[in-house]
Short mmCIF file of C-alpha atoms in Angstrom, two decimals:
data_model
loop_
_atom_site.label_atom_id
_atom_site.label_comp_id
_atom_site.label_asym_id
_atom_site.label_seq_id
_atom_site.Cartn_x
_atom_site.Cartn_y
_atom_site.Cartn_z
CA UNK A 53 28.56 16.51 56.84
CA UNK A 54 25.20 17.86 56.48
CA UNK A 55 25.80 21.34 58.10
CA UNK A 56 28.99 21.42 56.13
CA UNK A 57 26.35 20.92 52.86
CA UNK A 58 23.75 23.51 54.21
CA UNK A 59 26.64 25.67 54.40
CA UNK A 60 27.89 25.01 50.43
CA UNK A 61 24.56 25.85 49.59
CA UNK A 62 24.36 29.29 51.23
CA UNK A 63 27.86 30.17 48.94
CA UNK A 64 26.93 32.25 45.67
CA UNK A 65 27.45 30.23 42.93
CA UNK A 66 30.50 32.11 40.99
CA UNK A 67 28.94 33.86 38.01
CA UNK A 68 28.88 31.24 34.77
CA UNK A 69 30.75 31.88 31.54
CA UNK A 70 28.28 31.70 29.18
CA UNK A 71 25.91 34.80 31.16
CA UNK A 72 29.16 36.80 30.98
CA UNK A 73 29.85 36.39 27.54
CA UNK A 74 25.91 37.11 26.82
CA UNK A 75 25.72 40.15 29.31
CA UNK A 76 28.83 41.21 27.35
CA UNK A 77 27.28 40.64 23.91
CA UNK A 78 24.23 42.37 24.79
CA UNK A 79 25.71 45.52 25.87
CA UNK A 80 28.33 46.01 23.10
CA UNK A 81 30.41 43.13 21.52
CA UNK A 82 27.64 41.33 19.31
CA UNK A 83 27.92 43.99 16.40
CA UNK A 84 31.58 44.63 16.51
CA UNK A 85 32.62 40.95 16.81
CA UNK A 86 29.65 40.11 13.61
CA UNK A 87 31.39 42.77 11.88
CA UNK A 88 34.81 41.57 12.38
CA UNK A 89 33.98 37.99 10.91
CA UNK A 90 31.96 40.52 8.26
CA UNK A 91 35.38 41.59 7.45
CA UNK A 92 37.40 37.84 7.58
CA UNK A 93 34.78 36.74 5.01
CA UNK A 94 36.04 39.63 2.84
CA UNK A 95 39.67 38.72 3.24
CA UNK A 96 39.04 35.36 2.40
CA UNK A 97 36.95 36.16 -0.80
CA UNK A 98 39.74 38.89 -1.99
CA UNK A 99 42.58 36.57 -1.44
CA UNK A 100 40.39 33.70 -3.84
CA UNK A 101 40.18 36.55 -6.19
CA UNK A 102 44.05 36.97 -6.20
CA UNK A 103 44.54 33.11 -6.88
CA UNK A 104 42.37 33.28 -9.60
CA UNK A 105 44.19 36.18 -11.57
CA UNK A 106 46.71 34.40 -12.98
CA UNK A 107 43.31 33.08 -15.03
CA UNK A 108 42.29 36.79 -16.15
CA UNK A 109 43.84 38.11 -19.49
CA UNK A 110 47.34 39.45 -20.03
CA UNK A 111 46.12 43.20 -20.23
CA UNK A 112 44.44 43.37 -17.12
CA UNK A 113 46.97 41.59 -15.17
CA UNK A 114 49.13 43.85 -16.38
CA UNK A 115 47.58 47.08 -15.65
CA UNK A 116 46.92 45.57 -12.05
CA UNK A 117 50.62 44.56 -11.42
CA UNK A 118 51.76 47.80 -12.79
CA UNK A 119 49.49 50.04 -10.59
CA UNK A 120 50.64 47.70 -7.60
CA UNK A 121 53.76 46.22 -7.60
CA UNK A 122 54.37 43.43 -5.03
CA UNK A 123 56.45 45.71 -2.77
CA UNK A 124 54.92 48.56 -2.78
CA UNK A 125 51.79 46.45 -1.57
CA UNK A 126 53.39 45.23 1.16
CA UNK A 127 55.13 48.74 1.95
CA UNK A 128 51.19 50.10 1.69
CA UNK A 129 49.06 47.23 3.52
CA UNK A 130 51.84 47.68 6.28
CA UNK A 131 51.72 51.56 6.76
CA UNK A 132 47.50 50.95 6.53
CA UNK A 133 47.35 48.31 9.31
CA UNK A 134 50.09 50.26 11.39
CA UNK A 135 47.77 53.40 11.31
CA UNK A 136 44.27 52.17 11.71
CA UNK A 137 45.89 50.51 14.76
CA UNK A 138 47.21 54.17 15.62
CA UNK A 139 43.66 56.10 15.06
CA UNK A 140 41.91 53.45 17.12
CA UNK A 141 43.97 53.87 19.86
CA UNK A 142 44.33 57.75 19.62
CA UNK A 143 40.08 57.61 19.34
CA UNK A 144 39.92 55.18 22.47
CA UNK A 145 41.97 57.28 24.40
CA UNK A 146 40.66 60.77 23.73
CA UNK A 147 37.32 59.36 24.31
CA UNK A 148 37.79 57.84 27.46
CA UNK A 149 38.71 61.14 28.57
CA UNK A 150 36.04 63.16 27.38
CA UNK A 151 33.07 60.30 28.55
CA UNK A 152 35.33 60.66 32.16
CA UNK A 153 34.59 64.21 32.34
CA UNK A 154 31.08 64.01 30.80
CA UNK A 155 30.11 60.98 33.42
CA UNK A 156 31.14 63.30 36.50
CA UNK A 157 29.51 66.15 35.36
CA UNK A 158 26.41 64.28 34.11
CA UNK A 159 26.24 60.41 35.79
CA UNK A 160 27.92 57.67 35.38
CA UNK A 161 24.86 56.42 33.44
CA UNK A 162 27.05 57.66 30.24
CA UNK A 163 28.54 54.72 30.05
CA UNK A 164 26.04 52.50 29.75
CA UNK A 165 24.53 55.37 26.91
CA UNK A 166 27.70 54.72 25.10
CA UNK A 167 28.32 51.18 24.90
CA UNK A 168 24.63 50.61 23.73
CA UNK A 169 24.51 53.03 20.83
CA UNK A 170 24.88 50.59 17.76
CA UNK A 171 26.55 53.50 15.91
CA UNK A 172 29.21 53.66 18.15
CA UNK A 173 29.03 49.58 18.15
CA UNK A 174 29.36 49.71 14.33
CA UNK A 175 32.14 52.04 14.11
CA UNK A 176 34.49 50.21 16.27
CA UNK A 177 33.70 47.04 14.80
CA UNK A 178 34.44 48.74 11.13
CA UNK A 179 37.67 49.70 12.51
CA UNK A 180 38.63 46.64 14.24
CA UNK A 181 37.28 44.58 10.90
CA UNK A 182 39.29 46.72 8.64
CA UNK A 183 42.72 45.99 10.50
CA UNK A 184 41.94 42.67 10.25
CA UNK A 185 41.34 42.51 6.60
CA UNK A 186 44.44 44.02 5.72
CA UNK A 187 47.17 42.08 8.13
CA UNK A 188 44.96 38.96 6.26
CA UNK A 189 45.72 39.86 3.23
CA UNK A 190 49.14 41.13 3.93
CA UNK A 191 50.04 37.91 5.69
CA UNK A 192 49.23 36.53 2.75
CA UNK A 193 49.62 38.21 -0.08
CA UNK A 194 52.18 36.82 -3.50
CA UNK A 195 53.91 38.80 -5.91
CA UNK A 196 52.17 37.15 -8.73
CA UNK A 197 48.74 38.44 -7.57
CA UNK A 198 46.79 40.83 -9.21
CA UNK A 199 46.54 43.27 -6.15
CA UNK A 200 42.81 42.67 -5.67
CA UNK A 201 42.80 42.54 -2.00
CA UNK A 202 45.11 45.42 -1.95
CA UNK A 203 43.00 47.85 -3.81
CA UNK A 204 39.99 46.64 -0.84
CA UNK A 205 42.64 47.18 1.61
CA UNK A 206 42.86 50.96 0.29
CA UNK A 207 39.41 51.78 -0.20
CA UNK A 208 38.22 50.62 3.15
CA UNK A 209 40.98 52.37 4.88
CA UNK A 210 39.96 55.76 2.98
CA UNK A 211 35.96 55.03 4.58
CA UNK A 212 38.06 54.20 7.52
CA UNK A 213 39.26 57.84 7.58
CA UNK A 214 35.90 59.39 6.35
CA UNK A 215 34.22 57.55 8.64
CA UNK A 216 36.42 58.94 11.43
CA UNK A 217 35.11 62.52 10.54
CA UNK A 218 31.53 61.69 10.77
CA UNK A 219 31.87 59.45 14.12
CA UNK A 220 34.02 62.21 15.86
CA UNK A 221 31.32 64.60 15.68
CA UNK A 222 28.57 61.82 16.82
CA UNK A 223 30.53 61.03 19.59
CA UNK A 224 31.28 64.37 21.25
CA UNK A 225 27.36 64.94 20.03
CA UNK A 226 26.66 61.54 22.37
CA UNK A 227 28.40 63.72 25.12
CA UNK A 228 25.81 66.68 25.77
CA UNK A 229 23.77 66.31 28.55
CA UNK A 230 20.84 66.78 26.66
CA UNK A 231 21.92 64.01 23.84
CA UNK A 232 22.01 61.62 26.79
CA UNK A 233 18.57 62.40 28.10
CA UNK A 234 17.10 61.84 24.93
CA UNK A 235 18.91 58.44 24.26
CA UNK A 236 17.41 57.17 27.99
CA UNK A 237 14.12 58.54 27.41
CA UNK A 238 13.88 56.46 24.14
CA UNK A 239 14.69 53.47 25.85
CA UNK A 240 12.55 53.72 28.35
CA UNK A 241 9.53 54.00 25.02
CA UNK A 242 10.56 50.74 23.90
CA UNK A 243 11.35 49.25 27.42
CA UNK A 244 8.05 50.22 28.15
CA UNK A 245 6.37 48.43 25.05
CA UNK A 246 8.30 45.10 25.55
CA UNK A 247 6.88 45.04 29.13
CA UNK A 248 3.29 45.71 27.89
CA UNK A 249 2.17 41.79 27.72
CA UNK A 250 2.84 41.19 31.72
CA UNK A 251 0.81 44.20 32.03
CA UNK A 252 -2.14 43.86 30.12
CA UNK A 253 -2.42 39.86 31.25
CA UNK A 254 -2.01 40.04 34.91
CA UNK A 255 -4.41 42.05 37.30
CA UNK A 256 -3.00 44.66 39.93
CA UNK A 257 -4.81 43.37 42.97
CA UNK A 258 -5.43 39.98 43.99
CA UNK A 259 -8.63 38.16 44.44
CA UNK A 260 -8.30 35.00 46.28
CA UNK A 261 -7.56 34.86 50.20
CA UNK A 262 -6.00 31.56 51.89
CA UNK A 263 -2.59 30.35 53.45
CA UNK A 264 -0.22 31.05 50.32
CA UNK A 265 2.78 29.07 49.56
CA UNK A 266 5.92 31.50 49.46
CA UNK A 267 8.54 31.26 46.35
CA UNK A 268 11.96 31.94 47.82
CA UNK A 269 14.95 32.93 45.67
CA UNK A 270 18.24 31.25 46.35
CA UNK A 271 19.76 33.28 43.70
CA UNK A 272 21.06 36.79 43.39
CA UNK A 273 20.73 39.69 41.14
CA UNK A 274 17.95 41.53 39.96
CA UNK A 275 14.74 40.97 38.36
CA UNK A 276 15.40 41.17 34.62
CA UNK A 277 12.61 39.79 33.11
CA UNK A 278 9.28 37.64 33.76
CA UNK A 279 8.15 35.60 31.08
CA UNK A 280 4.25 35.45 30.35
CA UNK A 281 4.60 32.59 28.00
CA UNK A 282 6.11 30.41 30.35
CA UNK A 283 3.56 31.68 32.91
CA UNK A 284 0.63 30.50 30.76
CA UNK A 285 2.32 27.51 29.98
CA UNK A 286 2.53 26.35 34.08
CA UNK A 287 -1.09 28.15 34.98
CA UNK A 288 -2.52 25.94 31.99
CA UNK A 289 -5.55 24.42 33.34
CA UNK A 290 -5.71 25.48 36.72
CA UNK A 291 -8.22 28.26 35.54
CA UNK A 292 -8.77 30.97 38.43
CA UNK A 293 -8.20 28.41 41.22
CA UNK A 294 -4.80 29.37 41.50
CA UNK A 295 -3.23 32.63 41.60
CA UNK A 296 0.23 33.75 41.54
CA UNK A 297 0.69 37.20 43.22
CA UNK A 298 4.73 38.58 42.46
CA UNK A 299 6.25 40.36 45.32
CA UNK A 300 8.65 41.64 42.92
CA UNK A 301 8.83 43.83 39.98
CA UNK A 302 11.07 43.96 36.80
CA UNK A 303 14.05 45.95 37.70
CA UNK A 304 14.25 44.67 41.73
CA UNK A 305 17.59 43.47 43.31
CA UNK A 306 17.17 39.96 44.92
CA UNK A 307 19.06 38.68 48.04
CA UNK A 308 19.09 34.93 48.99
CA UNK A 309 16.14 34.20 50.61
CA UNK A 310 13.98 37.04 49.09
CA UNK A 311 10.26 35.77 48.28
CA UNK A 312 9.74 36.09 44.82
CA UNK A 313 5.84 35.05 44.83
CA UNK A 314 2.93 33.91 46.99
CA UNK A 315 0.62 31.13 45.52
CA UNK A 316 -2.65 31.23 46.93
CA UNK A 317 -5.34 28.87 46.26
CA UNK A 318 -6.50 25.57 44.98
CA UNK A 319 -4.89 22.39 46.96
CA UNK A 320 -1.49 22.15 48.44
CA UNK A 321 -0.13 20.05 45.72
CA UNK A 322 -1.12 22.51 43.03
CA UNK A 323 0.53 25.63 45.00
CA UNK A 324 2.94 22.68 45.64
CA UNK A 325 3.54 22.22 41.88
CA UNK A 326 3.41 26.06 40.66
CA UNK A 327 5.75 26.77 43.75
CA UNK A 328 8.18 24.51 42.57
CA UNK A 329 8.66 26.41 38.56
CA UNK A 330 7.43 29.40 39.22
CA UNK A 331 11.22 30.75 39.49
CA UNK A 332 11.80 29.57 35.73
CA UNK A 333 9.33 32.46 34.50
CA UNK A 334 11.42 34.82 36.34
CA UNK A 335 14.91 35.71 34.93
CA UNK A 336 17.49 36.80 37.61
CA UNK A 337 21.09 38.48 36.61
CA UNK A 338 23.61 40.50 37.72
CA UNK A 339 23.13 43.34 35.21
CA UNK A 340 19.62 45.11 34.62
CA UNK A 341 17.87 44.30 31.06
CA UNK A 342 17.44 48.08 29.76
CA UNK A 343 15.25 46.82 26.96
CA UNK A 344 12.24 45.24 28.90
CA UNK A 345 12.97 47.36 32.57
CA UNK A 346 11.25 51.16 32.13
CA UNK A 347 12.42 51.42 35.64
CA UNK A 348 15.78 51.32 34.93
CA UNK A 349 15.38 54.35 32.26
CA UNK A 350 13.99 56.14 35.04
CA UNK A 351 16.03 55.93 37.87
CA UNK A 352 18.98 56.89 35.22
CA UNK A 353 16.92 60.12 34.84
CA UNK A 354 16.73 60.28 37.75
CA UNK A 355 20.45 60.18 38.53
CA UNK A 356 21.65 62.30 36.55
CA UNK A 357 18.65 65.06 37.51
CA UNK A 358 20.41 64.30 40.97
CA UNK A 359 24.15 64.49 40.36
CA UNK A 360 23.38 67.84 38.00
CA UNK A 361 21.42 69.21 41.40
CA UNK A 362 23.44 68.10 44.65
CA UNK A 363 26.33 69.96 43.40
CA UNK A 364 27.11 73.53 41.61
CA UNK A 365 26.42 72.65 38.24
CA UNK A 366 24.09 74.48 35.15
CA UNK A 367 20.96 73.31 36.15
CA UNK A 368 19.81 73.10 32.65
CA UNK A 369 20.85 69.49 32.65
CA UNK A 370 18.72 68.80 35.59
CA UNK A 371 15.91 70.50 33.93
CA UNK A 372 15.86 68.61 30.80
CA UNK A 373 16.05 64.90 32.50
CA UNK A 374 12.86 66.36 34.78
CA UNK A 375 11.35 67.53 31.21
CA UNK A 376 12.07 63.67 30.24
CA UNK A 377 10.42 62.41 33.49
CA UNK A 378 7.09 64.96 32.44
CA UNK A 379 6.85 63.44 28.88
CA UNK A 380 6.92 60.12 29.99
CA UNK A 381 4.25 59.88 32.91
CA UNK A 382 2.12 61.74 30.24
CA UNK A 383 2.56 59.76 27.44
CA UNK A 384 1.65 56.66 30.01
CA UNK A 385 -1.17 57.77 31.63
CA UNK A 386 -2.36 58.76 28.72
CA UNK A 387 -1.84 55.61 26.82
CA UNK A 388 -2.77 53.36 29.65
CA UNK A 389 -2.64 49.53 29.40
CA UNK A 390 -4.14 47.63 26.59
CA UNK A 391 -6.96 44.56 27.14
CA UNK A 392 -5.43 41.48 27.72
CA UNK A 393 -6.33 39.99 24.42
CA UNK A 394 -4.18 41.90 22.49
CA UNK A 395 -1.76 40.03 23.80
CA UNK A 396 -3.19 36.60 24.52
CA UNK A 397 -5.97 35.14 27.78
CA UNK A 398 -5.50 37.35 30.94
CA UNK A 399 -3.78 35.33 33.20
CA UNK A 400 -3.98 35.02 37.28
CA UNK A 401 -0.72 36.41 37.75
CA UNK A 402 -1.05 39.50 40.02
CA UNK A 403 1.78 42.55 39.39
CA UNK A 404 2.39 45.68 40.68
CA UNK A 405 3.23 48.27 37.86
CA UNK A 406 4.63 51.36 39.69
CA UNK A 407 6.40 53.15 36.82
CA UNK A 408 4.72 56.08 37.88
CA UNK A 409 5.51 56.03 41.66
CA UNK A 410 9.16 55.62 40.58
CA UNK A 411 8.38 58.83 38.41
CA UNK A 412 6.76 60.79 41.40
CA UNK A 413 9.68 59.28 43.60
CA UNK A 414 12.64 60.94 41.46
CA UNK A 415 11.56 64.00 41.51
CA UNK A 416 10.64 64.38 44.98
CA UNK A 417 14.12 63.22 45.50
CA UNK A 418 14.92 66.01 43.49
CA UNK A 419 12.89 68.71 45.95
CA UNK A 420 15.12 67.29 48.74
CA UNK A 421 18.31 67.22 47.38
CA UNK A 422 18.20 70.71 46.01
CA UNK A 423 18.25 72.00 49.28
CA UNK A 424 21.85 71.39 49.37
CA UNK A 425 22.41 73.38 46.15
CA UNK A 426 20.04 75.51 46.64
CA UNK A 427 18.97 75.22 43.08
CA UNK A 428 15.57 76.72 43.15
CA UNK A 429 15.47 76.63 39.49
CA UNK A 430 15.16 72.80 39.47
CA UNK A 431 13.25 72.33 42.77
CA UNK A 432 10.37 74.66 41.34
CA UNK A 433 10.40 72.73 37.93
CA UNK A 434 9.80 69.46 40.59
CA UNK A 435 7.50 71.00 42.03
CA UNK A 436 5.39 72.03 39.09
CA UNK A 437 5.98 68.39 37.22
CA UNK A 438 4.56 67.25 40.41
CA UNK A 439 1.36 69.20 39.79
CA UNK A 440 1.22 67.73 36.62
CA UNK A 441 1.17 64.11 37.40
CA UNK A 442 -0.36 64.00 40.42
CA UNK A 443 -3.99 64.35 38.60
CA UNK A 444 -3.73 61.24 36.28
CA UNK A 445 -2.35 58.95 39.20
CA UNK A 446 -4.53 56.19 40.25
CA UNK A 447 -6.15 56.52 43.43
CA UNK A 448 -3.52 54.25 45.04
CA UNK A 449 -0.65 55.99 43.85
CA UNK A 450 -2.09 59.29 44.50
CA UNK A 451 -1.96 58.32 48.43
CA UNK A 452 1.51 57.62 48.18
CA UNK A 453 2.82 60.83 46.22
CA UNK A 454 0.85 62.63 48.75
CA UNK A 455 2.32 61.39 51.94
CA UNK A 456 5.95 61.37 50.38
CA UNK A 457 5.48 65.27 49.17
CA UNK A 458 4.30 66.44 52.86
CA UNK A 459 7.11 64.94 54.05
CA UNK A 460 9.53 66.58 51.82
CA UNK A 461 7.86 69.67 51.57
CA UNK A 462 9.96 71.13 54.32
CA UNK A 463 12.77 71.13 52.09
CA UNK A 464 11.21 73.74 49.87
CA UNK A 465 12.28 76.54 52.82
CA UNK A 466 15.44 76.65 52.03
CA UNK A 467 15.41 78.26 49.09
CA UNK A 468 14.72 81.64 47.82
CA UNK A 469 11.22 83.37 47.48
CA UNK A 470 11.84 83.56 43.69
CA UNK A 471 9.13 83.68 40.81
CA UNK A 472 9.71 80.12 39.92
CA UNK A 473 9.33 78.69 43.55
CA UNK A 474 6.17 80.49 43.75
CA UNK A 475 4.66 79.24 40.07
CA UNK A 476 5.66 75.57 40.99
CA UNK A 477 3.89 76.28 44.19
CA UNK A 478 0.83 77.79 43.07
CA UNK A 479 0.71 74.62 40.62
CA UNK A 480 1.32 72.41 43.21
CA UNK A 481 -1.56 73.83 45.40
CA UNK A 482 -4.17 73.98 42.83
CA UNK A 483 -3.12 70.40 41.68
CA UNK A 484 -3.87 68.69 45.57
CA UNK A 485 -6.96 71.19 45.77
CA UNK A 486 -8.50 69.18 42.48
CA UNK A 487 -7.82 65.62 43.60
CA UNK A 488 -9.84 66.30 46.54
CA UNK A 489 -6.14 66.69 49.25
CA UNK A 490 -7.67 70.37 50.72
CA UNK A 491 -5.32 69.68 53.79
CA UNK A 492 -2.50 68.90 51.85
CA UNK A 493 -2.68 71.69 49.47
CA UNK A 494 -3.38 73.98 53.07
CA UNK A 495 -0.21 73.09 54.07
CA UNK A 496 1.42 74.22 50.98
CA UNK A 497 -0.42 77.37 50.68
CA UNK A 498 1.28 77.94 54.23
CA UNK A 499 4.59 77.28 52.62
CA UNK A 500 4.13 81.04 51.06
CA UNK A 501 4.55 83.11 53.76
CA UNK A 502 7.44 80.92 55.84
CA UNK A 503 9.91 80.68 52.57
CA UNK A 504 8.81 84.95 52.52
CA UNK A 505 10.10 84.92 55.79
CA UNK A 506 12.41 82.22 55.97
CA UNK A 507 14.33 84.75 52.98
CA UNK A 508 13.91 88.21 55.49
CA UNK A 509 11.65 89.57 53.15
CA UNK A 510 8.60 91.65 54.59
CA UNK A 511 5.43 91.81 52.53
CA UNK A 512 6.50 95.30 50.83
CA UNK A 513 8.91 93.29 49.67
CA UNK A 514 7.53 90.13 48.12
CA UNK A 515 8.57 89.70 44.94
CA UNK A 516 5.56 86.85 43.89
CA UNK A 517 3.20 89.27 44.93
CA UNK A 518 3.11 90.73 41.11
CA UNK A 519 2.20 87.65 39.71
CA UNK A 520 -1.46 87.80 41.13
CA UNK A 521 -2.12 90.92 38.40
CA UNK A 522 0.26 89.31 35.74
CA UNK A 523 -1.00 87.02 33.37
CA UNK A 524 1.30 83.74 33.13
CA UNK A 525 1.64 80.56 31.22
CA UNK A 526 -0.08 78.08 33.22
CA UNK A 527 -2.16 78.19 36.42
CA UNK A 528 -1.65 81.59 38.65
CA UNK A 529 0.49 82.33 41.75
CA UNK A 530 -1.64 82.70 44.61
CA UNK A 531 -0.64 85.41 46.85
CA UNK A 532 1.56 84.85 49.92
CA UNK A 533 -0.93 86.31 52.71
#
């Protein structure tokens, strides 16, 4: 009976109702469904109004029953209903189709766009609230009413239809490549902002050695949030005895048996103790939390930089999620992380931030992957973005970027000895020559000549050779001898 148990236990416990309905409330049916009930509370107030009419004096009665007569307003709520129902569906369908075509040309990271835009949130739950309101009131409605919820019925039908113009055009604008690199890179500003207080109240490295005590995760999904208050609530009064050093980071997929934390110092009963709650700081579900997860914002850059460069595609698109990528390592570094007591008493919770390394990792991705296209437009843009992050990368991070670029740097010979490749070079090499990498930035001055002769040009014909006697913007080609 016991293995039988130990066996139960191993079984995924099948997802519960209640994080279904909140995943699906987060992403898109909060607004449309408060709307809706926006819209019953209308009905209800507008069919009280029609009671009381038979209150209201004999003139205005009459100028209401004349304007709409009983039948007619059951003729009209019927043909409103009928085609609200008909332009929802019609506006559903056509945009299924166009977010299909947009989602293979782009990523399928324009869905998720789409469903979180409260515009496009709000719309649908106008529509949906305004067919409501009028079977409600045509369910309902008396010939000895004044009309009142009728008239409603008409005018929110006619913002129905105006509003129909204006969302059309939003919608198809949501579409452009460029529309949905701007609505990641905005979520990644505020993701980023939410996630500032772990930052600023936890250190990077640990300080205190010992046995730890391992936190092991039974549960799966990812890493959606990790809550400081409740982590200042459980280290209360252990002081620096005790620290808790994550193995994860916000945005990381969890398997059973995953180790979540290590708990080093103080006795075994207080490791004991923290070991045993840590997991309720952490918050584990099957859908990533866009709103508190930067990471997530990036590797959605990221993926659509990718699908726009593995196959034969404008690379503009994969130019302007790279562009994204740029502005936000810049705006990071230069922001940095605040003190902890902006935010509260630093705590001794140790967590790796590598926002940046997920940055640097994209876009060599993208230096490898363009191979295959041969898209030296984007893999020179990579190249030069590169060159501008590398320099404001802690020490740490630098290491890594380094050792990742010289083993994609290979890649880079596969493309064409064009003006661009040798700019992003030149940047490149004059970026690892300043943070002190002289072999590194050897190796890539080496790269010159082999893509020159890797394209069966000879040096008569090199065409980066002008560029040593042409002023540019930004640093200067170095010549390919």
């Amino acid at each position: 009976m016991s293995e039988i148990s130990d066996l139960q236990r191993l079984v995924p416990a099948q997802q519960d109702l209640r994080v279904r309905w909140r995943l699906s409330a987060a992403e898109f049916l909060f607004t449309p469904l408060l709307m809706v009930l926006g819209f019953v509370g209308l009905a209800v107030g507008a069919v009280f109004a029609d009671i009381s009419s038979s209150e209201w004096s004999a003139g205005v009665r009459a100028v209401f029953l004349r304007l709409f007569p009983h039948d007619n307003l059951i003729k009209m709520l019927s043909v409103i209903a009928t085609g609200l129902v008909t332009v929802t569906t019609l506006t559903l369908s056509a945009l299924l189709v166009a977010i299909s075509h947009t989602a293979t040309s782009v990523a399928p990271v324009v869905f998720d766009q789409f469903l979180r835009r409260r515009a496009n949130q709000a719309y649908f739950g106008y529509v949906a609230g305004c067919a409501t309101y009028t079977y409600l009131v045509m369910a309902v409605s008396r010939p000895e009413w004044a009309g009142v919820g009728a008239l409603l019925a008409v005018v929110l039908a006619a913002g129905a239809l105006v509003l129909l113009v204006f969302m059309g055009y939003l919608m198809i604008d949501q579409m452009r490549p460029t529309s949905v690199v701007r609505s990641i890179q905005e979520l990644a500003y505020r993701a980023r902002m939410r996630q500032m207080p772990l930052l600023a109240r936890s250190r990077t490295r640990a300080l205190l050695d010992g046995e730890p005590t391992s936190v092991i995760t039974r549960a799966t999904g990812y890493v959606i949030d990790i809550s400081t208050a409740r982590l200042e609530s459980l280290l209360a009064g252990t002081g620096d005895r005790v620290e808790v050093a994550f193995q994860v980071r916000i945005g990381d997929l969890l398997a059973y048996g995953d180790i979540v934390a290590r708990i080093r110092g103080g006795s075994s009963e207080e490791r004991s103790r923290i070991a045993g709650k840590v997991l309720t700081c952490v918050t584990i579900d099957r859908a990533r939390n866009a709103d508190v997860d930067p990471d997530h914002a990036i590797e959605q850059l990221g993926n659509v930089a990718w699908a726009a460069t593995s196959t034969r595609q404008n690379p503009d698109v994969a130019l302007a999620a790279v562009g994204a990528l740029r502005d936000l390592s810049a705006r990071w570094a230069a922001a940095g992380v605040p003190e902890s007591t902006v935010y509260g008493r630093p705590l001794p919770v140790v967590y790796d931030d590598a926002v940046q390394r997920r940055i640097v990792a994209a876009l060599i991705d993208l230096v490898v992957v363009s191979a295959s296209s041969r898209q030296h437009q984007t893999c020179a843009v990579a190249l030069s973005t590169l060159a501008d992050i590398l320099p404001q990368l802690p020490e740490r991070d630098k290491d890594v970027a380094v050792k990742s670029l010289r083993r994609a740097l290979p890649a880079t010979l596969s493309h064409v000895a064009s003006v661009e490749m040798g700019r992003g070079l030149a940047k490149l090499r004059a970026a690892l020559d300043a943070i002190g990498h002289e072999d590194m930035a050897g190796q890539v001055r080496d790269m010159g000549p082999r893509l020159v002769r890797e394209s069966g040009l000879s040096e008569e014909d090199d065409l980066i050779d002008h560029l040593d006697e042409t002023e540019i913007t930004g640093p200067r080609s170095f010549r390919f001898r």
